[in-house]
Amino acid sequence: MAGFEPSRLQARAGQDVALTFVNADSQFHVDGGGWHQFRIEALNIDVRIAPKSQKTVNLGSLPAGNYEFYCDICCGGKENPSMRGVLEVRG
Ligand SMILES: [Cu+2]
């Protein structure tokens, strides 16, 4: 519930990008049951991370650009500034 840490990620275009998510929240959270999401609309990425769990996802190689990501499950969803971030892919 503390938001994304870090909220700014950097990667290189044309190289595989693997991200590991650590969700420290328990299922007893009223808001979203402790689940969180990593969503990038522009890339059609939608990762759900269960409470008290860790998950590594390979996003493959991405085109250069700045991609906004957010969690829309908890704490007011994507309108909450701490539940957003940017993935910067440089060519
Ligand atoms: Cu969340």
JSON list of C-alpha atoms and ligand atoms in Angstrom, two decimals:
[
{"chain": "A", "resi": 1, "resn": "MET", "atom": "CA", "xyz": [0.00, 0.00, 0.00]},
{"chain": "A", "resi": 2, "resn": "ALA", "atom": "CA", "xyz": [3.10, 2.18, 0.09]},
{"chain": "A", "resi": 3, "resn": "GLY", "atom": "CA", "xyz": [3.18, 2.49, -3.69]},
{"chain": "A", "resi": 4, "resn": "PHE", "atom": "CA", "xyz": [5.80, 1.41, -6.19]},
{"chain": "A", "resi": 5, "resn": "GLU", "atom": "CA", "xyz": [9.39, 1.49, -4.97]},
{"chain": "A", "resi": 6, "resn": "PRO", "atom": "CA", "xyz": [11.19, 2.47, -7.13]},
{"chain": "A", "resi": 7, "resn": "SER", "atom": "CA", "xyz": [8.58, 4.24, -9.23]},
{"chain": "A", "resi": 8, "resn": "ARG", "atom": "CA", "xyz": [11.00, 4.95, -12.04]},
{"chain": "A", "resi": 9, "resn": "LEU", "atom": "CA", "xyz": [12.50, 2.02, -13.95]},
{"chain": "A", "resi": 10, "resn": "GLN", "atom": "CA", "xyz": [15.01, 2.04, -16.77]},
{"chain": "A", "resi": 11, "resn": "ALA", "atom": "CA", "xyz": [15.74, -0.56, -19.43]},
{"chain": "A", "resi": 12, "resn": "ARG", "atom": "CA", "xyz": [17.43, -0.87, -22.79]},
{"chain": "A", "resi": 13, "resn": "ALA", "atom": "CA", "xyz": [15.47, -1.30, -25.98]},
{"chain": "A", "resi": 14, "resn": "GLY", "atom": "CA", "xyz": [16.02, -4.63, -27.71]},
{"chain": "A", "resi": 15, "resn": "GLN", "atom": "CA", "xyz": [17.05, -6.45, -24.54]},
{"chain": "A", "resi": 16, "resn": "ASP", "atom": "CA", "xyz": [14.89, -8.72, -22.46]},
{"chain": "A", "resi": 17, "resn": "VAL", "atom": "CA", "xyz": [13.38, -6.97, -19.46]},
{"chain": "A", "resi": 18, "resn": "ALA", "atom": "CA", "xyz": [12.65, -9.06, -16.38]},
{"chain": "A", "resi": 19, "resn": "LEU", "atom": "CA", "xyz": [10.95, -7.48, -13.39]},
{"chain": "A", "resi": 20, "resn": "THR", "atom": "CA", "xyz": [10.59, -8.94, -9.92]},
{"chain": "A", "resi": 21, "resn": "PHE", "atom": "CA", "xyz": [7.65, -7.73, -7.86]},
{"chain": "A", "resi": 22, "resn": "VAL", "atom": "CA", "xyz": [7.52, -8.06, -4.09]},
{"chain": "A", "resi": 23, "resn": "ASN", "atom": "CA", "xyz": [4.11, -7.57, -2.54]},
{"chain": "A", "resi": 24, "resn": "ALA", "atom": "CA", "xyz": [4.49, -7.03, 1.19]},
{"chain": "A", "resi": 25, "resn": "ASP", "atom": "CA", "xyz": [0.77, -6.58, 1.87]},
{"chain": "A", "resi": 26, "resn": "SER", "atom": "CA", "xyz": [-1.34, -9.26, 3.50]},
{"chain": "A", "resi": 27, "resn": "GLN", "atom": "CA", "xyz": [-4.73, -10.54, 2.40]},
{"chain": "A", "resi": 28, "resn": "PHE", "atom": "CA", "xyz": [-6.31, -8.77, 5.36]},
{"chain": "A", "resi": 29, "resn": "HIS", "atom": "CA", "xyz": [-6.23, -5.41, 3.60]},
{"chain": "A", "resi": 30, "resn": "VAL", "atom": "CA", "xyz": [-9.79, -4.22, 3.13]},
{"chain": "A", "resi": 31, "resn": "ASP", "atom": "CA", "xyz": [-8.78, -2.46, -0.02]},
{"chain": "A", "resi": 32, "resn": "GLY", "atom": "CA", "xyz": [-8.23, -5.01, -2.80]},
{"chain": "A", "resi": 33, "resn": "GLY", "atom": "CA", "xyz": [-7.50, -7.88, -0.40]},
{"chain": "A", "resi": 34, "resn": "GLY", "atom": "CA", "xyz": [-3.77, -7.16, -0.55]},
{"chain": "A", "resi": 35, "resn": "TRP", "atom": "CA", "xyz": [-3.50, -7.80, -4.30]},
{"chain": "A", "resi": 36, "resn": "HIS", "atom": "CA", "xyz": [-1.58, -5.40, -6.50]},
{"chain": "A", "resi": 37, "resn": "GLN", "atom": "CA", "xyz": [-1.25, -4.92, -10.20]},
{"chain": "A", "resi": 38, "resn": "PHE", "atom": "CA", "xyz": [1.41, -3.81, -12.68]},
{"chain": "A", "resi": 39, "resn": "ARG", "atom": "CA", "xyz": [-0.41, -2.51, -15.70]},
{"chain": "A", "resi": 40, "resn": "ILE", "atom": "CA", "xyz": [1.04, -0.84, -18.82]},
{"chain": "A", "resi": 41, "resn": "GLU", "atom": "CA", "xyz": [-1.80, -0.12, -21.21]},
{"chain": "A", "resi": 42, "resn": "ALA", "atom": "CA", "xyz": [0.45, 0.82, -24.14]},
{"chain": "A", "resi": 43, "resn": "LEU", "atom": "CA", "xyz": [2.13, -2.61, -24.06]},
{"chain": "A", "resi": 44, "resn": "ASN", "atom": "CA", "xyz": [-0.91, -4.61, -23.02]},
{"chain": "A", "resi": 45, "resn": "ILE", "atom": "CA", "xyz": [0.87, -5.78, -19.87]},
{"chain": "A", "resi": 46, "resn": "ASP", "atom": "CA", "xyz": [-1.26, -6.77, -16.91]},
{"chain": "A", "resi": 47, "resn": "VAL", "atom": "CA", "xyz": [0.50, -8.53, -14.04]},
{"chain": "A", "resi": 48, "resn": "ARG", "atom": "CA", "xyz": [-1.32, -9.37, -10.79]},
{"chain": "A", "resi": 49, "resn": "ILE", "atom": "CA", "xyz": [0.69, -9.98, -7.67]},
{"chain": "A", "resi": 50, "resn": "ALA", "atom": "CA", "xyz": [-0.91, -11.96, -4.85]},
{"chain": "A", "resi": 51, "resn": "PRO", "atom": "CA", "xyz": [-0.66, -10.81, -1.23]},
{"chain": "A", "resi": 52, "resn": "LYS", "atom": "CA", "xyz": [2.59, -11.66, 0.56]},
{"chain": "A", "resi": 53, "resn": "SER", "atom": "CA", "xyz": [4.20, -12.98, -2.57]},
{"chain": "A", "resi": 54, "resn": "GLN", "atom": "CA", "xyz": [6.97, -12.42, -5.03]},
{"chain": "A", "resi": 55, "resn": "LYS", "atom": "CA", "xyz": [6.75, -12.81, -8.78]},
{"chain": "A", "resi": 56, "resn": "THR", "atom": "CA", "xyz": [9.24, -12.42, -11.63]},
{"chain": "A", "resi": 57, "resn": "VAL", "atom": "CA", "xyz": [7.89, -11.60, -15.06]},
{"chain": "A", "resi": 58, "resn": "ASN", "atom": "CA", "xyz": [9.81, -11.47, -18.32]},
{"chain": "A", "resi": 59, "resn": "LEU", "atom": "CA", "xyz": [8.40, -8.68, -20.47]},
{"chain": "A", "resi": 60, "resn": "GLY", "atom": "CA", "xyz": [10.57, -9.61, -23.45]},
{"chain": "A", "resi": 61, "resn": "SER", "atom": "CA", "xyz": [12.33, -6.90, -25.41]},
{"chain": "A", "resi": 62, "resn": "LEU", "atom": "CA", "xyz": [10.52, -3.59, -25.59]},
{"chain": "A", "resi": 63, "resn": "PRO", "atom": "CA", "xyz": [10.57, -0.72, -28.05]},
{"chain": "A", "resi": 64, "resn": "ALA", "atom": "CA", "xyz": [12.09, 2.55, -26.86]},
{"chain": "A", "resi": 65, "resn": "GLY", "atom": "CA", "xyz": [9.69, 4.89, -25.09]},
{"chain": "A", "resi": 66, "resn": "ASN", "atom": "CA", "xyz": [8.34, 6.04, -21.77]},
{"chain": "A", "resi": 67, "resn": "TYR", "atom": "CA", "xyz": [5.65, 3.75, -20.45]},
{"chain": "A", "resi": 68, "resn": "GLU", "atom": "CA", "xyz": [3.39, 4.67, -17.57]},
{"chain": "A", "resi": 69, "resn": "PHE", "atom": "CA", "xyz": [2.47, 1.85, -15.25]},
{"chain": "A", "resi": 70, "resn": "TYR", "atom": "CA", "xyz": [-0.05, 1.75, -12.45]},
{"chain": "A", "resi": 71, "resn": "CYS", "atom": "CA", "xyz": [-1.97, -0.41, -10.02]},
{"chain": "A", "resi": 72, "resn": "ASP", "atom": "CA", "xyz": [-5.71, -0.07, -10.36]},
{"chain": "A", "resi": 73, "resn": "ILE", "atom": "CA", "xyz": [-6.72, -2.51, -7.62]},
{"chain": "A", "resi": 74, "resn": "CYS", "atom": "CA", "xyz": [-6.11, -0.63, -4.39]},
{"chain": "A", "resi": 75, "resn": "CYS", "atom": "CA", "xyz": [-6.03, 2.76, -2.71]},
{"chain": "A", "resi": 76, "resn": "GLY", "atom": "CA", "xyz": [-8.04, 4.74, -5.25]},
{"chain": "A", "resi": 77, "resn": "GLY", "atom": "CA", "xyz": [-6.41, 2.92, -8.17]},
{"chain": "A", "resi": 78, "resn": "LYS", "atom": "CA", "xyz": [-4.51, 4.63, -10.91]},
{"chain": "A", "resi": 79, "resn": "GLU", "atom": "CA", "xyz": [-5.58, 8.10, -9.78]},
{"chain": "A", "resi": 80, "resn": "ASN", "atom": "CA", "xyz": [-3.42, 7.63, -6.70]},
{"chain": "A", "resi": 81, "resn": "PRO", "atom": "CA", "xyz": [-0.03, 9.21, -7.48]},
{"chain": "A", "resi": 82, "resn": "SER", "atom": "CA", "xyz": [1.89, 6.68, -5.37]},
{"chain": "A", "resi": 83, "resn": "MET", "atom": "CA", "xyz": [0.35, 3.78, -7.31]},
{"chain": "A", "resi": 84, "resn": "ARG", "atom": "CA", "xyz": [1.92, 4.91, -10.58]},
{"chain": "A", "resi": 85, "resn": "GLY", "atom": "CA", "xyz": [5.33, 5.04, -12.15]},
{"chain": "A", "resi": 86, "resn": "VAL", "atom": "CA", "xyz": [7.26, 5.17, -15.39]},
{"chain": "A", "resi": 87, "resn": "LEU", "atom": "CA", "xyz": [9.29, 2.54, -17.23]},
{"chain": "A", "resi": 88, "resn": "GLU", "atom": "CA", "xyz": [11.82, 4.28, -19.41]},
{"chain": "A", "resi": 89, "resn": "VAL", "atom": "CA", "xyz": [13.15, 2.20, -22.31]},
{"chain": "A", "resi": 90, "resn": "ARG", "atom": "CA", "xyz": [16.09, 3.77, -24.13]},
{"chain": "A", "resi": 91, "resn": "GLY", "atom": "CA", "xyz": [17.31, 2.87, -27.56]},
{"chain": "B", "resi": 1, "resn": "CU", "atom": "CU", "xyz": [-1.82, -1.70, -5.61]}
]
